[in-house]
Coordinates of C-alpha atoms and ligand atoms in Angstrom, one line a residue:
M128 CA -4.0 -49.2 37.0
Y129 CA -4.1 -46.6 34.3
Y130 CA -5.0 -43.0 34.8
F131 CA -6.2 -40.9 31.9
C132 CA -5.7 -37.2 32.0
L133 CA -7.7 -34.8 30.0
I134 CA -5.2 -32.6 28.2
N135 CA -6.3 -29.1 27.3
R136 CA -5.7 -29.1 23.6
H137 CA -6.2 -25.4 23.3
I138 CA -2.9 -23.9 22.4
K139 CA -2.6 -20.6 24.2
M140 CA -1.1 -18.1 21.9
N141 CA 1.3 -15.5 23.1
K142 CA 0.1 -12.0 23.2
L143 CA 2.1 -9.4 21.4
V144 CA 1.1 -5.8 21.2
F145 CA 1.5 -4.1 17.8
A146 CA 1.8 -0.4 18.7
T147 CA -0.7 0.9 16.2
N148 CA -4.4 1.5 15.6
N149 CA -4.0 1.6 11.8
Q150 CA -6.7 -1.0 10.8
H151 CA -5.0 -1.6 7.4
K152 CA -1.7 -2.5 9.1
L153 CA -3.4 -4.6 11.8
R154 CA -5.2 -6.6 9.2
E155 CA -2.0 -7.2 7.2
I156 CA 0.0 -8.1 10.3
R157 CA -2.7 -10.4 11.8
E158 CA -2.8 -12.2 8.5
I159 CA 0.9 -12.7 8.5
L160 CA 1.2 -13.7 12.1
K161 CA -2.0 -15.8 12.4
D162 CA -1.5 -19.1 14.2
K163 CA 1.7 -17.7 15.9
F164 CA 0.6 -14.7 18.0
E165 CA -2.5 -13.0 19.3
V166 CA -1.8 -9.5 18.1
L167 CA -3.3 -6.8 20.2
S168 CA -3.8 -3.2 19.1
L169 CA -3.3 -0.1 21.2
D170 CA -7.0 0.3 21.6
E171 CA -7.3 -3.3 22.8
I172 CA -4.8 -2.7 25.7
G173 CA -6.5 0.6 26.6
C174 CA -3.8 2.8 25.3
H175 CA -5.5 5.9 23.9
E176 CA -2.9 8.5 24.3
E177 CA -0.9 9.9 21.4
I178 CA 2.7 8.6 21.3
E179 CA 4.8 11.4 19.8
E180 CA 7.1 10.2 17.0
T181 CA 9.9 12.8 17.4
A182 CA 12.9 10.9 16.1
D183 CA 14.5 11.7 12.7
T184 CA 14.9 8.1 11.7
L185 CA 12.4 5.2 11.1
E186 CA 14.3 3.1 13.7
G187 CA 14.2 5.9 16.3
N188 CA 10.4 6.3 15.9
A189 CA 9.8 2.6 16.1
L190 CA 11.8 2.4 19.3
I191 CA 10.0 5.3 20.9
K192 CA 6.6 3.5 20.4
A193 CA 7.8 0.1 21.5
R194 CA 9.5 1.4 24.6
Y195 CA 6.5 3.4 25.6
I196 CA 4.2 0.4 25.5
S197 CA 6.6 -1.8 27.3
E198 CA 7.2 0.8 30.1
H199 CA 3.6 1.9 30.6
Y200 CA 1.6 -1.3 29.9
G201 CA 4.1 -4.1 30.6
Y202 CA 3.4 -6.0 27.3
D203 CA 5.9 -7.5 24.9
C204 CA 5.5 -5.3 22.0
F205 CA 6.6 -4.3 18.5
A206 CA 6.3 -1.1 16.6
D207 CA 6.9 -0.2 13.0
D208 CA 7.7 2.9 11.2
T209 CA 7.7 3.1 7.4
G210 CA 8.9 5.6 4.9
L211 CA 8.7 5.9 1.1
E212 CA 12.1 6.9 -0.1
V213 CA 12.3 8.4 -3.6
F214 CA 15.9 8.6 -4.9
E215 CA 15.4 11.6 -7.1
L216 CA 14.2 13.6 -4.1
G217 CA 17.1 12.7 -1.8
N218 CA 15.0 9.9 -0.2
A219 CA 12.1 12.1 0.6
P220 CA 9.4 11.9 2.0
G221 CA 11.1 9.2 4.2
V222 CA 10.4 9.6 7.8
I223 CA 7.8 12.3 7.2
S224 CA 5.8 10.2 4.7
A225 CA 2.6 10.4 6.7
R226 CA 2.7 14.2 6.8
Y227 CA 4.5 15.0 3.5
A228 CA 1.8 17.5 2.3
G229 CA 1.2 18.9 5.8
I230 CA 0.2 17.8 9.3
D231 CA -3.6 17.8 8.5
K232 CA -3.3 16.4 5.0
D233 CA -4.3 12.9 3.8
S234 CA -2.9 10.3 1.5
K235 CA -4.5 11.9 -1.5
S236 CA -2.7 15.2 -0.8
N237 CA 0.6 13.3 -0.1
M238 CA 0.4 11.5 -3.4
E239 CA -0.5 14.7 -5.4
K240 CA 2.5 16.5 -3.8
L241 CA 4.8 13.6 -4.7
L242 CA 3.6 13.4 -8.3
N243 CA 4.1 17.2 -8.6
E244 CA 7.6 17.0 -7.2
L245 CA 8.4 14.2 -9.7
S246 CA 6.7 15.7 -12.7
G247 CA 9.0 15.6 -15.8
S248 CA 11.5 13.4 -13.9
H249 CA 12.7 10.2 -15.7
D250 CA 14.3 8.7 -12.6
R251 CA 11.3 7.5 -10.6
K252 CA 13.0 4.8 -8.6
A253 CA 11.7 4.5 -5.0
R254 CA 11.5 2.1 -2.2
F255 CA 9.4 1.5 0.8
R256 CA 11.5 0.8 3.9
T257 CA 10.0 -0.5 7.2
A258 CA 11.9 -0.5 10.5
I259 CA 10.5 -2.7 13.3
A260 CA 11.5 -2.4 17.0
L261 CA 10.7 -5.4 19.1
L262 CA 10.8 -5.4 22.9
I263 CA 10.6 -8.8 24.3
N264 CA 11.7 -9.9 27.8
N265 CA 13.1 -6.4 28.3
E266 CA 15.5 -6.8 25.3
E267 CA 15.4 -4.6 22.2
Y268 CA 15.8 -5.8 18.6
L269 CA 15.6 -4.0 15.3
F270 CA 14.5 -5.4 11.9
E271 CA 14.3 -3.9 8.4
G272 CA 12.3 -4.7 5.3
I273 CA 12.7 -3.1 1.9
V274 CA 10.8 -3.3 -1.4
N275 CA 12.2 -1.6 -4.4
G276 CA 10.1 -0.1 -7.2
K277 CA 9.1 3.1 -8.9
I278 CA 6.6 5.9 -8.7
T279 CA 4.0 5.7 -11.4
E280 CA 2.8 8.8 -13.4
L281 CA -0.8 8.2 -12.4
Q282 CA -2.7 6.6 -9.6
S283 CA -4.1 3.1 -10.2
G284 CA -6.1 0.7 -8.0
N285 CA -8.3 0.8 -4.9
E286 CA -6.7 -1.7 -2.5
G287 CA -4.3 -0.9 0.3
F288 CA -3.6 2.6 1.7
G289 CA -1.2 5.5 1.7
Y290 CA 0.9 5.7 -1.4
D291 CA -0.1 2.3 -2.7
P292 CA -1.9 3.7 -5.9
I293 CA 1.4 5.2 -7.1
F294 CA 4.0 2.6 -6.1
M295 CA 4.8 -0.2 -8.5
P296 CA 7.1 -2.9 -7.0
E297 CA 10.0 -4.1 -9.2
G298 CA 9.1 -7.0 -11.4
F299 CA 5.4 -6.2 -11.5
D300 CA 3.1 -4.2 -13.8
L301 CA 0.7 -3.5 -11.0
T302 CA 0.7 -0.9 -8.3
F303 CA 0.4 -2.1 -4.7
A304 CA -3.2 -0.8 -4.8
Q305 CA -4.0 -3.2 -7.7
M306 CA -2.8 -6.2 -5.8
S307 CA -4.6 -8.4 -3.3
S308 CA -3.5 -8.0 0.3
E309 CA -2.0 -11.5 0.1
D310 CA 0.1 -10.7 -2.9
K311 CA 1.2 -7.4 -1.4
N312 CA 2.1 -9.0 1.9
A313 CA 4.3 -11.6 0.2
I314 CA 6.7 -9.0 -1.2
S315 CA 6.1 -5.8 0.9
H316 CA 8.5 -3.9 3.1
R317 CA 6.3 -4.6 6.1
G318 CA 5.9 -8.3 5.2
R319 CA 9.7 -8.7 4.8
A320 CA 10.4 -6.9 8.1
I321 CA 7.8 -9.0 9.8
S322 CA 9.3 -12.2 8.3
S323 CA 12.7 -11.3 9.7
M324 CA 11.1 -10.7 13.1
I325 CA 9.3 -14.0 12.9
D326 CA 12.4 -15.9 11.9
F327 CA 14.1 -14.4 14.9
L328 CA 11.3 -15.3 17.3
K329 CA 11.2 -18.9 16.0
N330 CA 14.9 -19.3 16.6
K331 CA 14.8 -17.6 20.0
K332 CA 12.1 -19.8 21.5
Ligands
IMP446 P1 3.9 4.7 9.3 O1 4.6 5.7 10.1 O2 4.5 3.3 9.3 O3 2.4 4.7 9.7 O4 3.9 5.1 7.8 C1 4.0 6.4 7.4 C2 3.3 6.7 6.1 O5 3.9 5.9 5.1 C3 1.8 6.3 6.2 O6 1.0 7.3 6.6 C4 1.5 6.0 4.7 O7 1.3 7.2 4.0 C5 2.9 5.5 4.2 N1 2.9 4.0 4.2 C6 3.3 3.1 5.2 N2 3.1 1.9 4.8 C7 2.6 1.9 3.5 C8 2.2 0.9 2.6 O8 2.3 -0.3 2.8 N3 1.7 1.4 1.5 C9 1.5 2.7 1.1 N4 1.9 3.6 2.0 C10 2.4 3.3 3.2

């Protein structure tokens, strides 16, 4: 006699918290990780408190956030921290990229300050660097992603966020803000850091 079983064909995706509420970043990351993980935001796990980023490195800040979520909410989690590093300015704004023009300032003020600091400078080389801290099964891992490029003289484009209108990646005549999110993700600092994390997760499981 044959017995037939009904197999639940729904593949249950693993939940992974991304320690952010930045909708731009969530959209980017969900696009990259689609089919692999259900990515939850801080809001979605009910975490509404401010996690202070007090470290003086990108890696340190990423670890602070990932450890906080793991300890207080019990989820596997990853957190990123990104800095724009401009060589002529000794790698500033770096870890203070979000608040370069002041704690209450926005991207527009940050870009204006950077363009002023670089005015008249011929060396406009810069890079975005992302550090990711992953906490999974109570183990910690760090990943890095870098995209080299330059700071343009003027702002161009309306896509993306942050410094995108003044960052032109190497090998392109477009700023990040003139690229589609797919094109940016394919070469971006965050895309590269995420790819390293994904490769790691694939090999681990
Ligand atoms: P965060 O700490 O990773 O949120 O990044 C710090 C700051 O770097 C942000 O507030 C943005 O100003 C800038 N930033 C991070 N990622 C990007 C990006 O992909 N494009 C442009 N600016 C970015």
